[in-house]
Structures are given as structure tokens and as C-alpha cells.
Amino acid sequence: MAQLYFASLLTLTLLAGMLAGLVIAVLVAMESMDLGIALALTVALNLLLFVVSPWITDLTLRWVNGVQFLDDDALAQKHPHVHAIIHDVAREYGFKAPSIGIIADRNPTAFTYGILRSNARIVLTDGIFEFLGDEETKAVVAHELGHIVHRDFLVMTIAGMLVQMTFQIYARLRRVKSDSKKGNQLIVVAMAAYVAYLIGTYVLLYLSRTREYLADSFSAERVEARHLANALIKIAYGIAQAADTETSRNLLAGTRHLGVVDVRSASRMGLVAESGDGSSEAAAKAMLFDCYNPWAKLVEISSTHPLTGRRILALAAIARNKGQSFPDFDIEATARRAGVDLQAVNRQFREEALVVAMPWLAAFGAVVLGMAPLAPAALAVGWLWQVRWRYPLGAPAPATVTQLLGDWSASPVRGRLVKLSGKPIGRVDAGSAFGEDLIFADKTGRIATDFRSMLGPLGDMYAGWARVDEHLEQEGEALGWYRRGLGGFVILRRLSTRAGVLEARPYFWEIAFPLVILAGTAVFGLMVLGGAPH
């Protein structure tokens, strides 16, 4: 836990250092205080919003989601295990027990908000009590209490404000005219501020993930670590299973950064948790990617929460250090059984990273060699070269969902042509009348499929509106390319069911666009040659 505290402190120091450096540079170059006043107003407005935000959130949750806050007696009667743990922690740390709100929604989620420890709120949905047992519910509540004890409201507000202020510096200075030495200096500072803002957004996400690990550690001090691990999987399962209404989607999206899980990755993991054999082995295999594949670290960069597999691996280490059992999701043992080869997967990652970089390396090479007019053509050739990796040809390999999701060597770059037997059971975006992406189920689990029309977004919308419904709940086959990101997914080439065939050509624009660039470069070259003196 000391390492996590240090990571949070280091992150805040880095953000503050970037900001301080930019402010000093601005004041030296501008010899003006108007930016200082603007930054002071930013601080004041952020503090005001910080103070009033809990009551605004209360009103929003009551109006939109019908949250009901339980008084202490009602909580003790309905959920005594929750009542006990919040009072134990509040008594130990010397603050008032947080208010507990309940939302009548089957999607299992939990989140906390407030200003200080003494006025925090913890909100739980009915789904938490439906899908989780008492010990697992206590583990989730303990996780939220960890956020309160660690004052994460304040930490994240300060960090977010620092990032916001770097952008404000950029926005103020980008309008400066470069007609003097001072103007040129300010433009350089503006560019530095924008770079700091971009870096800061990812540093902020890293800080958020660090606070989640800290809250997990706090939970594991109160309830056995295995209970939180089980809860994370069951929450993912519940999100995948519960009816997806507009209100539910808004709740999950609006509390994504506050919730116990990141709903985007959790919903993908939830599809795995519905494995037909009912064992934990399939889910453990699906988390091998999170823990051992280098691509997982890049996927996680844009997430508010750590990947589920990495959280469970950390919880397993806590359980081992405390001498606790951790029988359900032994990822390390699963990795040994699956033959995870770190050298091989790292070698594959380097090869695939080169594939991603190749178009830009080719364009850069053309410029360096003095052939700058050919840089677009070099870029296009690199893109075309990527297509063979993303959409390899050949005979599709029959596969099951659990086999695909258990592939620890999968990546977001290299496609694997596969064929699944089962049926589409619903839309990935269940509430959308134009949702073209489907959830495909076989006897072992469920996986998201990605339909990409050659007509682009309009073709996607048309397929979602006019073609998808007739295939739902119809037995058939899904043929496409499997890749792995936040979760596994299949890019459809063909969906064949009793209702007919739904064709897709996802590679069309990835081939057509580079060919247009090559043709344009050739025409331009001919025009230049034709106009050159003989």
C-alpha cells in the first residue's frame, strides 16, 4: 500500500510541477498578471463546484434515478452487513457514517461522492444485492469506504484542476501574435502547455487507477480479498445480463469514473463470466490477456480503472501475503496451465508495434531521403501492408467464445479469422434502434461482434435499423476476425442465420483510402513531370 500512496503523491507532484513551470514561463514572458487572475478564478470556481457538487448529485440521482437514502435504522434492518461495516470504519477513523442510497436498478454498481469524510454518500443499486452475496457486498462497500478514508474526492479534484489550468494557459497564449521575440516565446510556451495538458489527462487517468488499487487494498484489509475478486466478476456478469434501458445506460455512463468498475471493460468481462460450464477457469483464462500481454498496458492507459485481471492479480498477492485462501481465480496457476510464454508474447508485441508504426516510419523515411512529395504514397503503402495483418485470409478456424477469450496472445492489431456457431441474442447497444453491433452466444459464452459497413456510418445505421432484428435469436454462424482490446470482439465478415445472410466488408475503406492516395500521388507526379521543361 505504501507504493500506491507514493504513486499518488508522485502523480500529484508531477502535475503541480508541470503547472508551476508553465506559470513561471508565462509570467516571465508576458510581464502581465491577467493570466494569473484567470487561474485564480479557475481555482475559485473549482472549489465552489467542489463544495456544491454533492447536493447537485443528490438532486440529479433523485430526479433521474429515484435514489432513496436510508436512515440508520432502516439500513440496519434491511442490510445489517452494510450497516455494520460502515459504522466500524467510521468509528475507527473518527467520522460520521456515510449516508447509504439505494437505486432500483438491476445493473450492479456502487459509487461514492461527497466533499469530506463526514458528508460522504455511498450509493448501491438493487443489482448489488441481487448478484452478490453478503461478504461480496461488504467487500464492495469497503472499497467505497476506502475512497472516503483516502479522501479521493479531494485528491481527484485537485489533480483535475491542475490539468484544467494547463489547458487554460494554452487557450490564453495560442492567440498571441508571433511578431516579436516575446510573442515567439509565448507561442513556444503555449505549445508546451498543450503538451502538458495532453500528458496530464493520461496522468490523471493513471492517478484514478492508483486510487482504485488503494481502495481495493483497503477493502482487502476489512474483508478477505477473494470476496472483492468474486464481486468484480459478478458485477461484470450482472451488467452483461441485466436489461439495458436508457436510464440504466445513463446511470452507468454517468458514474463510470466513480463506480467500483469501469463499465466499458466490465461489460466485456461480463460476457466471459456467463460461460456455460459454470466454472471460474474460463474467466481466469480470459484475464490472462490483462495480466501478461503488453497490449493490455496500452489498452489500460485510457481507462479510469485498472483492468479486471490486473486488479484480481493484485488482490491475490494481498491474500497470499495475509495467508488467506484465494481459490476462485488463481490467474498465476491458470497462466502456468495455459503455457503463457512471456518472451514469445513480448516478441510478438514488438513485431505488431512495428506494424502499427510502419506507415509513419515509411512516410518519415521518404522525407529524410529527400522525397517528401512521395511521403503520402509511402504512408498509403504502409496502410495497405497493415491490412494483411488486420484481416488475414485463409480458411476460418472453428472456435468457441471461451477459446477466443482465453487466447492470451491476442492483440488489437493482428486479426484471427474464426467461425463461431450459435446465435445473435441482442445488440451491444441494447437501447439503440440503429445499433448494428451484436452479442453472439455459443454454448460456452458470449462475445461482441463488430459490423462495419463498406458504406461507413450510414451503412452501419441502416444495417442496425433494417437488417439486424431478423437475425436475433436465430441459429447460425458468425465468420470474422477476432481481436482483443478492453474485451474480445469479432469483426464480422458474414453472419449466416436461418433468416439469411448479413455481409460486411470491414476492410473496404482500409484498402480504398490508401489506393486513392496512391492514385492521387501518381496523378500529381505525372502533372509535375508533364509541366517540367524538356
Coordinates of C-alpha atoms in Angstrom, one line a residue, residues 166-440:
T166 CA -2.6 23.8 -18.1
F167 CA -5.3 23.9 -20.9
Q168 CA -6.3 27.4 -19.8
I169 CA -2.7 28.5 -20.2
Y170 CA -2.6 27.1 -23.7
A171 CA -6.0 28.6 -24.6
R172 CA -4.9 32.0 -23.4
L173 CA -1.5 32.0 -25.2
R174 CA -2.4 30.4 -28.5
R175 CA -3.9 33.8 -29.6
V176 CA -0.6 35.6 -29.1
K177 CA 0.8 37.0 -32.4
S178 CA 4.3 35.9 -33.3
D179 CA 5.5 39.4 -34.4
S180 CA 8.1 39.8 -31.7
K181 CA 10.7 37.9 -29.7
K182 CA 8.3 37.8 -26.7
G183 CA 5.4 36.6 -29.0
N184 CA 7.5 33.7 -30.3
Q185 CA 8.4 32.8 -26.7
L186 CA 4.8 32.7 -25.7
I187 CA 3.9 30.5 -28.6
V188 CA 6.5 28.0 -27.5
V189 CA 5.1 28.2 -24.0
A190 CA 1.6 27.6 -25.5
M191 CA 2.8 24.5 -27.3
A192 CA 4.4 23.3 -24.1
A193 CA 1.2 23.9 -22.2
Y194 CA -0.8 21.9 -24.7
V195 CA 1.7 19.0 -24.5
A196 CA 1.4 19.2 -20.7
Y197 CA -2.4 19.1 -20.9
L198 CA -2.3 16.0 -23.1
I199 CA 0.2 14.3 -20.8
G200 CA -1.8 15.5 -17.8
T201 CA -5.0 13.9 -19.0
Y202 CA -3.3 10.5 -19.0
V203 CA -1.5 11.2 -15.8
L204 CA -5.0 11.9 -14.3
L205 CA -6.3 8.6 -15.5
Y206 CA -3.2 6.9 -14.0
L207 CA -3.9 8.6 -10.7
S208 CA -7.5 7.4 -10.9
R209 CA -6.3 3.8 -11.4
T210 CA -3.9 4.2 -8.5
R211 CA -6.7 5.3 -6.2
E212 CA -8.7 2.2 -7.3
Y213 CA -5.8 0.0 -6.2
L214 CA -5.7 1.8 -2.9
A215 CA -9.4 1.3 -2.4
D216 CA -9.0 -2.4 -3.3
S217 CA -6.3 -2.7 -0.7
F218 CA -8.4 -1.1 1.9
S219 CA -11.2 -3.5 1.2
A220 CA -8.9 -6.4 1.5
E221 CA -7.9 -5.2 5.0
R222 CA -11.6 -5.4 6.0
V223 CA -12.9 -8.4 4.1
E224 CA -11.0 -11.3 2.6
A225 CA -9.5 -10.3 -0.8
R226 CA -11.2 -13.2 -2.5
H227 CA -14.6 -11.7 -1.8
L228 CA -13.8 -8.5 -3.7
A229 CA -12.4 -10.5 -6.6
N230 CA -15.6 -12.5 -6.8
A231 CA -17.6 -9.3 -6.6
L232 CA -15.7 -7.8 -9.5
I233 CA -16.6 -10.8 -11.7
K234 CA -20.2 -10.9 -10.5
I235 CA -20.7 -7.2 -11.1
A236 CA -19.4 -7.6 -14.7
Y237 CA -21.7 -10.6 -15.1
G238 CA -24.7 -8.7 -13.8
I239 CA -24.0 -5.7 -16.1
A240 CA -23.9 -8.0 -19.1
Q241 CA -27.1 -9.9 -18.0
A242 CA -29.3 -7.1 -16.7
A243 CA -31.8 -5.4 -19.0
D244 CA -30.2 -2.4 -20.7
T245 CA -32.6 0.6 -20.5
E246 CA -31.8 4.2 -21.3
T247 CA -31.9 5.0 -17.6
S248 CA -29.5 2.2 -16.8
R249 CA -27.1 3.3 -19.5
N250 CA -27.1 6.9 -18.3
L251 CA -26.5 5.7 -14.7
L252 CA -23.6 3.5 -15.7
A253 CA -22.1 6.1 -18.1
G254 CA -22.6 9.0 -15.7
T255 CA -20.9 7.2 -12.8
R256 CA -18.2 5.4 -14.9
H257 CA -15.4 7.3 -13.2
L258 CA -17.0 6.9 -9.7
G259 CA -18.1 3.2 -9.9
V260 CA -16.4 0.2 -8.4
V261 CA -15.6 -1.0 -12.0
D262 CA -15.2 0.7 -15.4
V263 CA -18.4 -0.3 -17.1
R264 CA -16.8 -0.5 -20.6
S265 CA -14.3 -3.2 -19.6
A266 CA -16.7 -4.8 -17.1
S267 CA -19.4 -5.4 -19.6
R268 CA -16.9 -7.2 -21.9
M269 CA -15.7 -9.3 -18.9
G270 CA -19.3 -10.0 -18.0
L271 CA -19.8 -11.8 -21.3
V272 CA -17.0 -14.1 -20.3
A273 CA -18.4 -14.7 -16.9
E274 CA -21.5 -16.3 -18.4
S275 CA -19.5 -19.3 -19.5
G276 CA -21.8 -22.3 -19.9
D277 CA -19.7 -24.6 -17.8
G278 CA -20.2 -22.5 -14.7
S279 CA -16.5 -22.8 -13.7
S280 CA -14.1 -19.9 -13.0
E281 CA -11.4 -21.3 -15.3
A282 CA -12.9 -19.6 -18.4
A283 CA -13.0 -16.2 -16.7
A284 CA -9.4 -16.7 -15.3
K285 CA -8.2 -17.6 -18.8
A286 CA -9.9 -14.5 -20.2
M287 CA -8.0 -12.4 -17.7
L288 CA -4.6 -13.7 -18.8
F289 CA -4.5 -11.0 -21.5
D290 CA -5.0 -8.3 -18.9
C291 CA -2.1 -9.6 -16.8
Y292 CA 0.5 -10.8 -19.3
N293 CA 0.0 -9.2 -22.7
P294 CA 1.9 -6.0 -23.3
W295 CA -1.0 -4.6 -25.3
A296 CA -3.1 -4.7 -22.1
K297 CA -1.0 -1.9 -20.6
L298 CA -1.6 0.3 -23.6
V299 CA -5.3 -0.5 -23.6
E300 CA -5.5 0.4 -19.9
I301 CA -3.9 3.9 -20.5
S302 CA -7.3 5.4 -21.4
S303 CA -9.3 3.7 -18.6
T304 CA -10.3 5.2 -15.3
H305 CA -10.0 1.8 -13.6
P306 CA -7.3 -0.9 -13.8
L307 CA -8.2 -3.9 -16.0
T308 CA -10.1 -6.5 -14.0
G309 CA -7.4 -9.2 -14.4
R310 CA -4.7 -6.9 -13.0
R311 CA -6.9 -6.0 -10.0
I312 CA -7.6 -9.6 -9.3
L313 CA -3.9 -10.5 -9.6
A314 CA -3.1 -7.7 -7.1
L315 CA -5.8 -9.0 -4.7
A316 CA -4.3 -12.5 -5.0
A317 CA -1.0 -11.1 -3.9
I318 CA -2.6 -9.4 -0.9
A319 CA -4.4 -12.7 0.0
R320 CA -1.1 -14.6 -0.3
N321 CA 0.7 -12.1 2.0
K322 CA -2.0 -12.3 4.6
G323 CA -2.2 -16.1 4.4
Q324 CA -5.7 -16.1 3.0
S325 CA -7.2 -18.6 0.6
F326 CA -7.9 -17.4 -3.0
P327 CA -9.4 -20.4 -4.7
D328 CA -11.7 -18.9 -7.3
F329 CA -9.5 -17.0 -9.7
D330 CA -5.9 -18.2 -9.5
I331 CA -4.6 -16.4 -12.5
E332 CA -1.0 -17.4 -12.0
A333 CA -1.9 -21.1 -11.8
T334 CA -4.1 -20.7 -14.9
A335 CA -1.2 -19.0 -16.7
R336 CA 1.0 -22.0 -16.0
R337 CA -1.6 -24.4 -17.2
A338 CA -2.1 -22.3 -20.4
G339 CA 1.6 -22.2 -21.1
V340 CA 1.9 -18.4 -21.1
D341 CA 5.3 -17.6 -22.7
L342 CA 6.3 -14.0 -21.7
Q343 CA 9.3 -14.0 -24.1
A344 CA 7.1 -15.0 -27.0
V345 CA 4.3 -12.5 -26.3
N346 CA 6.8 -9.7 -25.9
R347 CA 8.5 -10.6 -29.1
Q348 CA 5.0 -10.7 -30.8
F349 CA 4.2 -7.3 -29.3
R350 CA 7.4 -5.7 -30.8
E351 CA 6.5 -7.1 -34.2
E352 CA 2.9 -5.8 -34.0
A353 CA 4.0 -2.4 -32.7
L354 CA 6.3 -2.2 -35.8
V355 CA 3.2 -3.0 -38.0
V356 CA 1.3 -0.1 -36.3
A357 CA 4.3 2.3 -36.8
M358 CA 5.2 1.2 -40.3
P359 CA 3.1 3.7 -42.3
W360 CA 4.5 6.7 -40.3
L361 CA 8.1 5.3 -40.5
A362 CA 7.7 4.9 -44.3
A363 CA 6.5 8.5 -44.6
F364 CA 9.3 9.8 -42.4
G365 CA 11.8 7.8 -44.4
A366 CA 10.6 9.4 -47.6
V367 CA 11.1 12.9 -46.1
V368 CA 14.6 12.0 -44.7
L369 CA 15.7 10.7 -48.1
G370 CA 14.6 13.9 -49.8
M371 CA 11.5 12.5 -51.4
A372 CA 8.9 14.5 -49.4
P373 CA 6.3 14.5 -52.3
L374 CA 6.3 10.7 -52.0
A375 CA 5.6 10.7 -48.3
P376 CA 1.8 10.3 -48.7
A377 CA 2.4 7.4 -51.1
A378 CA 4.7 5.8 -48.6
L379 CA 2.1 6.3 -45.8
A380 CA -0.5 4.6 -48.1
V381 CA 1.7 1.6 -48.8
G382 CA 2.2 1.2 -45.1
W383 CA -1.5 1.2 -44.5
L384 CA -2.1 -1.4 -47.2
W385 CA 0.6 -3.5 -45.7
Q386 CA -1.3 -3.4 -42.4
V387 CA -4.4 -4.9 -44.0
R388 CA -2.8 -8.3 -44.3
W389 CA -2.3 -8.3 -40.6
R390 CA -5.6 -7.0 -39.6
Y391 CA -7.7 -9.1 -42.0
P392 CA -5.7 -12.3 -42.9
L393 CA -7.2 -14.6 -45.5
G394 CA -7.5 -18.3 -45.5
A395 CA -9.8 -20.9 -44.1
P396 CA -11.6 -19.8 -40.9
A397 CA -10.8 -21.8 -37.8
P398 CA -13.8 -23.2 -35.9
A399 CA -13.7 -21.7 -32.4
T400 CA -15.7 -21.2 -29.2
V401 CA -16.1 -18.0 -27.2
T402 CA -14.1 -19.2 -24.3
Q403 CA -11.3 -20.4 -26.6
L404 CA -11.1 -17.0 -28.1
L405 CA -11.2 -15.0 -24.9
G406 CA -8.7 -17.4 -23.3
D407 CA -6.1 -16.5 -26.0
W408 CA -3.5 -14.6 -24.0
S409 CA -1.6 -13.8 -27.2
A410 CA -4.4 -11.9 -28.9
S411 CA -4.0 -8.3 -29.8
P412 CA -5.9 -5.3 -31.2
V413 CA -3.6 -5.4 -34.3
R414 CA -3.4 -9.0 -35.6
G415 CA -6.7 -10.5 -36.7
R416 CA -7.5 -14.2 -36.4
L417 CA -10.1 -15.5 -38.9
V418 CA -12.6 -17.6 -37.0
K419 CA -16.0 -19.2 -37.2
L420 CA -18.5 -19.4 -34.3
S421 CA -21.6 -21.5 -34.1
G422 CA -24.5 -20.2 -32.1
K423 CA -26.9 -17.3 -32.4
P424 CA -27.0 -13.5 -32.0
I425 CA -29.0 -12.7 -28.9
G426 CA -29.1 -8.9 -28.8
R427 CA -27.4 -5.6 -29.7
V428 CA -24.3 -4.5 -28.0
D429 CA -26.0 -1.1 -27.6
A430 CA -29.3 -2.6 -26.5
G431 CA -31.3 0.6 -26.3
S432 CA -30.5 1.9 -29.8
A433 CA -32.8 1.3 -32.7
F434 CA -29.8 1.8 -35.0
G435 CA -27.3 -0.4 -33.1
E436 CA -25.6 -2.7 -35.7
D437 CA -23.1 -4.5 -33.4
L438 CA -24.4 -7.8 -31.9
I439 CA -23.8 -10.0 -29.0
F440 CA -23.2 -13.6 -30.3

